[in-house]
């Protein structure tokens, strides 16, 4: 009975039950870690708001919301993983009591698509530094485009917009880029993903 | 109302709201959302909490447009801060007037979402309480060794991945040994239909929304 | 007729790795009660997962062999075909379920099998009734004890109508009382419902008279035991006794519990307990499964809410700075991986040396010496996550001892260790603890080989915590 394992030679498109549970669970973990810090979000937001910089609280922490997606993409190396990861992550955030309700879900989708574009540009071949770099850039641009519409960023004066964009890129670059890269390196070195 | 239809409706409204430039439309949506929550007997405590938790960001939004907005800054300030409330009550509808089981079950039956997505996600959600406890344990364990884990520490995520890997393995094996197979047809103990009046309500909401969108209100 | 026939089976986890199962032949007769025993890590769980159709679907490779269940070649079975014929109860009962309540899990299972909905309710009731736990129907799974979870699993296998029931070390974390009940239930299912039963275990106590066939697993192969009576005879229980001192008036306390009340969900675990933990002493904590020992440790480390007061050095533990307190009272987690922060053995030890309270004591030579005693010295470059279970445990205990926190709580640190490793570890703990005047509070179900290591014995029973001098237990002679 030389039954071939289906899970050992997966195509980049097919998700197994285990993959989905894994992506969803990492999403739940990211959500739980994130909510451990939501208190500091409110402090930060209050401080920033008092000096008229309310939106910065969002932009400084936005990268934190966007870890689940690239992480799922790097770990599973599957097409669409970052969108699914981000969407599941935001679903968790919504259920666990995120402040923004349905908007979380839409932002999750937009963030996931944004991140995913970067990996798509490499033809889903480079799940490495380059893929991550591109993903942070597309992630920043796409989410910023959405903020222009949804959070009215387009209505600020030009200098303020540039500053917001920069802050956002730094946040996404760090959390969804550098940090994810570090995490992935740990995972690779530890050998826990070697299933062979 | 059918959970899938409710989700779709809330998403469409939220999405369209993002493009609308009307304070009154925001207020109408927020008020209708609030009414629905009251109608569904969502506890006053939860509703008050929704109000409270959003005060800081709403004020932040308002004040930053007031300070840094260009053009009609006052309109932007009111527009975007009222929009926050519209979102929050729409979100409350999803969070508080249905369960994850219902939503996923309905997505499986009404939207033909493949069962592996439904149960992979549901299984992970059922772990949520354990996840919260585990994250606390990870932080404490690190402190016991003299180190602190923060949101920017790769270790805390690495450990989460380690545990997710093990749990997802167990979870999928548990499901399979209880007969789960993504290609087999399942029966459904709880069924989710979409009665005609659901479509009617959805239609009325959407038409109303278009009216709000194109009537050029303040 | 044969229920299960395996011919010439060979299995490995990694292509490059060793064969865990080698040219194995194995036959089970219909309607019999079978036990398979063998040393830890020999491949019992692996074989069961292959029979259940989970491997190689989820892991590993079958490189040769044939398997027939009910005379059908399983080559073209999918996982669901397997689940209809074979039920498998996991080693850890918590890993068995994916839903939140008993009823939900049943519904999920029966939906999977495509049972018409009109029959679902009736099938659930009938199955629970058969196992005698109809009152569990609406219980949440995380409020059930290990033994209760096993019963729910059995009820589910009845609902699924699978007639080969396999249980992987079902009694590993279950107390004697539940074990007896479960064995009776299984015998009943075999005799009256004609189920074929296969259990793995490494303790054969209580099986004599129940078992039809006994098998031994060794070196990748299964052999029928020809004279089971002789084997069973070596597993007779004998009553033994551990003796402890009673804490005198002169000993100083380090942790004081006052009117402590502990609860888990709605279940009350400890009721108004007032006891002291004594400084520089080794204390053994025992109690039946689910009495709340682990929960007590969570409370002591501020991971679980409680009512009443807990004081460390006469000051309420909640009044300490969290990071400081974590260095006063350390916990050795049941899951070793919880404790690790670095990747390699060497880095783990370096981290502990960096924060140790006794830098003068832990010179390079001393560390090296201990590593040799623990048989870990050659593994310094090894990634911690790839160590074996026993090695992980030893490293975990060692690095916590290096830190030298005044109080160390240990949650079943000896589980899964063989007798030799147990002795090594206990000696390590004892020497380091007395060298650094540490207070050790240890939970253990395994009591063999513990004589002479502990000063006091704390018992959790009937929701009360009391020091007792005599501890009676049963042990394999
Ligand atoms: N997923 C895996 N990948 C690689 N090796 C594994 C895996 N699971 C188990 N092993 C190895 O295969 C061997 C057999 O493991 P198995 O769990 O089947 O033993 P066991 O007889 O059930 O032991 P125990 O009595 O401790 O439960 C062990 O040496 C183990 O280290
Ligand atoms: N969320 C929960 N709600 C209700 N009861 C729970 C919950 N979590 C655990 N329990 C129950 O609390 C009890 C105490 O568990 P605990 O792990 O402290 O026991 P223990 O003495 O360490 O047992 P063991 O010897 O098996 O390790 C168990 O019976 C468990 O079923
Ligand atoms: Mg085993
Ligand atoms: Mg315990």
PDB file of C-alpha atoms and ligand atoms in Angstrom, chain C residues 13-14 20 39-47 55 59 91 168-169 202, ligand 1:
ATOM      1  CA  UNK C  13       8.694   9.430   8.986  1.00  0.00           C
ATOM      2  CA  UNK C  14      11.407  11.011   6.875  1.00  0.00           C
ATOM      3  CA  UNK C  20      10.150   2.996  12.580  1.00  0.00           C
ATOM      4  CA  UNK C  39       8.866   0.448  25.492  1.00  0.00           C
ATOM      5  CA  UNK C  40       8.287   4.172  25.117  1.00  0.00           C
ATOM      6  CA  UNK C  41       9.064   5.470  21.629  1.00  0.00           C
ATOM      7  CA  UNK C  42       9.025   2.057  19.910  1.00  0.00           C
ATOM      8  CA  UNK C  43       6.289   3.013  17.471  1.00  0.00           C
ATOM      9  CA  UNK C  44       2.983   1.986  19.015  1.00  0.00           C
ATOM     10  CA  UNK C  45       1.216   5.240  18.267  1.00  0.00           C
ATOM     11  CA  UNK C  46       2.663   5.223  14.777  1.00  0.00           C
ATOM     12  CA  UNK C  47       1.249   1.779  14.029  1.00  0.00           C
ATOM     13  CA  UNK C  55      -0.644   7.967   8.239  1.00  0.00           C
ATOM     14  CA  UNK C  59       2.867  12.270   7.891  1.00  0.00           C
ATOM     15  CA  UNK C  91      -3.045   9.346  23.420  1.00  0.00           C
ATOM     16  CA  UNK C 168      -3.587   4.637  22.483  1.00  0.00           C
ATOM     17  CA  UNK C 169      -2.432   4.526  26.095  1.00  0.00           C
ATOM     18  CA  UNK C 202       3.180   0.095  28.938  1.00  0.00           C
TER      19      UNK C 202
HETATM   20  N1  LIG D   1       6.014  13.199  13.444  1.00  0.00           N
HETATM   21  C1  LIG D   1       7.172  12.526  13.638  1.00  0.00           C
HETATM   22  N2  LIG D   1       8.256  12.801  12.886  1.00  0.00           N
HETATM   23  C2  LIG D   1       9.408  12.125  13.069  1.00  0.00           C
HETATM   24  N3  LIG D   1       9.589  11.172  13.990  1.00  0.00           N
HETATM   25  C3  LIG D   1       8.550  10.846  14.774  1.00  0.00           C
HETATM   26  C4  LIG D   1       7.292  11.508  14.649  1.00  0.00           C
HETATM   27  N4  LIG D   1       6.436  10.990  15.559  1.00  0.00           N
HETATM   28  C5  LIG D   1       7.145  10.041  16.233  1.00  0.00           C
HETATM   29  N5  LIG D   1       8.401   9.951  15.764  1.00  0.00           N
HETATM   30  C6  LIG D   1       9.416   8.998  16.227  1.00  0.00           C
HETATM   31  O1  LIG D   1       8.992   7.688  15.922  1.00  0.00           O
HETATM   32  C7  LIG D   1       9.240   6.818  17.001  1.00  0.00           C
HETATM   33  C8  LIG D   1       7.978   6.096  17.412  1.00  0.00           C
HETATM   34  O2  LIG D   1       7.082   7.042  17.979  1.00  0.00           O
HETATM   35  P1  LIG D   1       5.666   6.638  18.584  1.00  0.00           P
HETATM   36  O3  LIG D   1       5.026   7.868  19.035  1.00  0.00           O
HETATM   37  O4  LIG D   1       4.943   5.808  17.599  1.00  0.00           O
HETATM   38  O5  LIG D   1       6.116   5.744  19.829  1.00  0.00           O
HETATM   39  P2  LIG D   1       5.233   5.100  20.976  1.00  0.00           P
HETATM   40  O6  LIG D   1       5.568   3.660  21.032  1.00  0.00           O
HETATM   41  O7  LIG D   1       3.814   5.451  20.794  1.00  0.00           O
HETATM   42  O8  LIG D   1       5.847   5.816  22.248  1.00  0.00           O
HETATM   43  P3  LIG D   1       5.128   6.267  23.618  1.00  0.00           P
HETATM   44  O9  LIG D   1       4.970   5.029  24.428  1.00  0.00           O
HETATM   45  O10 LIG D   1       6.097   7.221  24.212  1.00  0.00           O
HETATM   46  O11 LIG D   1       3.826   6.898  23.252  1.00  0.00           O
HETATM   47  C9  LIG D   1       9.878   7.637  18.107  1.00  0.00           C
HETATM   48  O12 LIG D   1      11.267   7.409  18.076  1.00  0.00           O
HETATM   49  C10 LIG D   1       9.572   9.057  17.731  1.00  0.00           C
HETATM   50  O13 LIG D   1      10.636   9.892  18.112  1.00  0.00           O
END
